[in-house]
Amino acid sequence: EPEVTQTPSHQVTQMGQEVILRCVPISNHLYFYWYRQILGQKVEFLVSFYNNEISEKSEIFDDQFSVERPDGSNFTLKIRSTKLEDSAMYFCGTGKEVDTQYFGPGTRLTVL
Amino acid sequence: GQQLNQSPQSMFIQEGEDVSMNCTSSSIFNTWLWYKQDPGEGPVLLIALYKAGELTSNGRLTAQFGITRKDSFLNISASIPSDVGIYFCAGLKRSGSRLTFGEGTQLTVNP
């Protein structure tokens, strides 16, 4: 069964550094999402992406965040200057139909 | 922001028992999804509900979309040890938009 994949599984970075989290969606899926989950808390929406543009973003998704689908395959989340509070699990979600979202295994981001 | 109230927060049951958990909201959702998350992994979709009143099963799991569109429940029958994990409800207000997640129900099954 096709799966969403994410790399790396764990990223450790220094505060202020840039990180890029990568996702390979299920092929033929058209809708892409990023969510994050701070340890012990619920999953929170960051951004949705369709037809090569952002369709919705949350208040968390400020100017430090950006997304792109550079090669029609990978879907990336960039954090320009990481802060301590960015430490979380980041989940990529994809969907073929607009009403269903499947998630990858996540990238654990640790900001020191 | 939108809130989904999920209960109970945690459950400790014996293998073989049935389990029920639910989510309620003060506002309407047009789609309800139920996910299971194992430690250190991503949420795995269990059941999707698209119509008010809909009752859908997936093996030992049954979920219902409330008539008012403000609630949903998930039942697990004859629980087994591998049912252990955190179960999340998630609501979608309109197609392609953000999922709003509940706080999760931590399920522990004692063999």
XYZ file of C-alpha atoms in Angstrom:
223
model
C 0.000 0.000 0.000
C 1.442 3.414 -0.966
C 2.720 5.514 1.928
C 3.796 9.051 2.607
C 7.515 9.152 3.374
C 9.422 11.838 5.250
C 13.100 12.629 5.678
C 14.993 12.974 7.869
C 13.379 11.026 10.686
C 15.218 13.165 13.222
C 16.866 16.562 12.779
C 18.887 18.300 15.451
C 19.782 21.925 14.815
C 21.062 24.998 16.582
C 18.726 27.900 17.244
C 18.808 30.345 14.350
C 19.749 27.745 11.745
C 17.656 26.921 8.708
C 16.115 23.479 8.311
C 14.355 21.819 5.406
C 11.995 18.943 6.051
C 11.133 16.733 3.101
C 8.098 14.682 2.203
C 7.335 12.398 -0.707
C 3.562 12.266 -1.064
C 1.605 9.283 -2.291
C 1.744 9.473 -6.069
C -1.364 10.918 -7.738
C -2.261 12.806 -4.575
C -2.945 16.461 -5.238
C -3.451 17.995 -1.809
C -0.539 18.498 0.579
C -0.343 19.580 4.181
C 2.071 20.159 7.033
C 1.118 19.724 10.658
C 3.163 19.699 13.827
C 2.812 18.072 17.221
C 4.642 19.387 20.243
C 5.508 16.573 22.638
C 2.442 15.391 24.529
C 0.063 17.731 22.731
C -2.420 17.421 19.909
C -1.623 17.750 16.230
C -1.781 21.350 14.915
C -2.301 22.517 11.345
C 0.412 24.593 9.692
C -0.336 24.910 5.993
C -2.156 23.377 3.048
C -0.913 23.400 -0.544
C -2.740 22.697 -3.771
C -2.051 23.442 -7.410
C 1.405 24.802 -6.550
C 0.225 27.394 -4.115
C -0.684 27.763 -0.477
C -4.427 27.370 -0.011
C -4.586 27.959 3.725
C -2.165 28.660 6.561
C -2.449 28.911 10.302
C -1.297 31.646 12.636
C 1.709 29.445 13.459
C 2.893 29.593 9.836
C 4.612 32.977 9.948
C 7.285 34.486 7.721
C 9.880 32.047 9.052
C 8.074 29.171 7.332
C 7.792 28.393 3.639
C 6.702 25.439 1.542
C 7.374 24.369 -1.995
C 7.121 21.462 -4.359
C 10.284 22.033 -6.353
C 10.303 19.023 -8.632
C 6.738 17.759 -8.716
C 7.690 14.989 -6.338
C 9.053 16.266 -3.035
C 7.046 18.608 -0.841
C 9.243 20.593 1.516
C 8.826 22.708 4.622
C 11.561 25.248 5.327
C 12.063 27.006 8.621
C 14.424 29.920 8.012
C 15.635 30.689 11.508
C 14.651 28.034 14.000
C 13.563 28.869 17.531
C 13.513 26.642 20.585
C 9.728 26.483 20.416
C 9.892 24.993 16.914
C 10.954 21.703 18.494
C 8.188 19.250 17.607
C 7.211 16.341 15.392
C 6.372 17.597 11.911
C 3.936 15.524 9.867
C 3.365 15.757 6.159
C -0.158 14.954 5.017
C -1.423 14.219 1.538
C -4.790 13.540 -0.003
C -6.228 12.480 -3.322
C -9.710 13.614 -2.463
C -10.197 16.854 -0.612
C -11.801 15.207 2.392
C -9.171 12.639 3.359
C -5.645 13.199 4.655
C -2.954 10.566 5.119
C 0.127 11.239 7.196
C 3.773 10.304 7.000
C 5.820 8.956 9.913
C 7.029 12.427 10.866
C 10.308 14.267 11.363
C 11.342 14.932 14.922
C 12.917 18.410 15.008
C 15.022 19.290 18.023
C 16.246 22.877 18.296
C 19.059 23.429 20.796
C -9.638 28.721 17.581
C -11.906 25.779 16.906
C -11.962 23.172 19.625
C -12.738 19.496 19.592
C -13.387 18.043 23.019
C -12.354 14.421 23.054
C -13.123 12.060 25.917
C -12.060 10.195 27.807
C -8.438 11.386 28.005
C -7.285 7.880 28.874
C -8.699 4.402 29.281
C -7.329 1.289 30.952
C -9.188 -1.855 29.931
C -8.831 -5.621 29.907
C -8.252 -7.488 26.693
C -11.574 -8.503 25.182
C -13.514 -5.507 26.480
C -15.275 -3.027 24.230
C -14.166 0.605 24.140
C -16.011 3.795 23.301
C -14.653 7.303 22.871
C -16.169 10.464 21.467
C -15.567 13.951 20.228
C -17.838 16.943 20.531
C -17.664 20.450 19.173
C -19.623 23.658 19.504
C -19.485 24.090 15.730
C -20.353 21.960 12.721
C -17.893 19.798 10.852
C -18.607 18.293 7.429
C -16.155 15.416 7.690
C -14.960 13.424 10.681
C -11.804 11.327 10.604
C -10.474 8.977 13.267
C -6.738 8.275 13.534
C -4.526 6.037 15.676
C -1.020 7.106 16.625
C 1.670 4.813 18.001
C 4.604 6.346 19.931
C 7.034 8.179 17.646
C 4.944 7.590 14.547
C 2.462 9.469 12.424
C -1.316 9.261 12.752
C -2.799 6.388 10.771
C -6.254 6.875 9.293
C -8.776 4.383 10.662
C -12.179 5.571 9.519
C -13.540 8.513 7.509
C -17.115 9.792 7.853
C -18.649 12.131 5.292
C -22.375 12.345 6.014
C -24.391 13.215 9.103
C -25.785 10.044 10.641
C -23.328 7.817 8.782
C -22.228 4.659 10.603
C -19.081 3.042 9.219
C -17.127 -0.042 10.259
C -13.567 -1.136 9.696
C -13.072 -4.576 11.206
C -13.604 -4.280 14.952
C -13.889 -0.496 14.708
C -17.175 1.332 14.243
C -17.574 5.092 14.022
C -20.580 7.349 13.653
C -21.013 10.883 12.377
C -23.481 12.622 14.691
C -26.782 13.878 13.307
C -26.074 17.422 14.473
C -22.643 17.265 12.735
C -21.115 18.433 16.007
C -20.009 15.073 17.323
C -18.641 11.659 16.464
C -17.859 8.483 18.351
C -15.535 5.543 17.847
C -16.155 2.056 19.229
C -13.617 -0.744 19.367
C -15.027 -4.183 20.046
C -13.192 -7.096 21.648
C -9.995 -5.125 22.263
C -6.589 -6.752 21.800
C -3.139 -5.661 23.037
C -2.179 -4.128 19.677
C -5.059 -1.654 20.034
C -2.840 0.234 22.494
C -2.088 3.757 21.318
C -3.518 7.243 21.125
C -6.736 7.725 19.186
C -7.472 11.132 17.691
C -10.643 12.470 16.180
C -10.250 15.162 13.552
C -12.861 17.381 11.951
C -12.905 19.106 8.609
C -15.141 22.117 8.052
C -14.818 22.330 4.293
C -13.136 20.317 1.600
C -9.383 20.707 1.402
C -9.150 22.813 4.530
C -7.313 22.229 7.779
C -8.048 19.318 10.052
C -8.836 20.251 13.637
C -7.665 17.522 15.985
C -9.021 16.448 19.332
C -6.747 16.086 22.341
C -6.553 12.318 21.953
C -7.580 9.271 23.981
C -4.729 7.157 25.335
C -5.834 3.525 25.305
C -4.097 0.873 27.391
C -5.143 -2.764 27.023
C -4.074 -5.194 29.736
C -3.630 -8.768 28.503
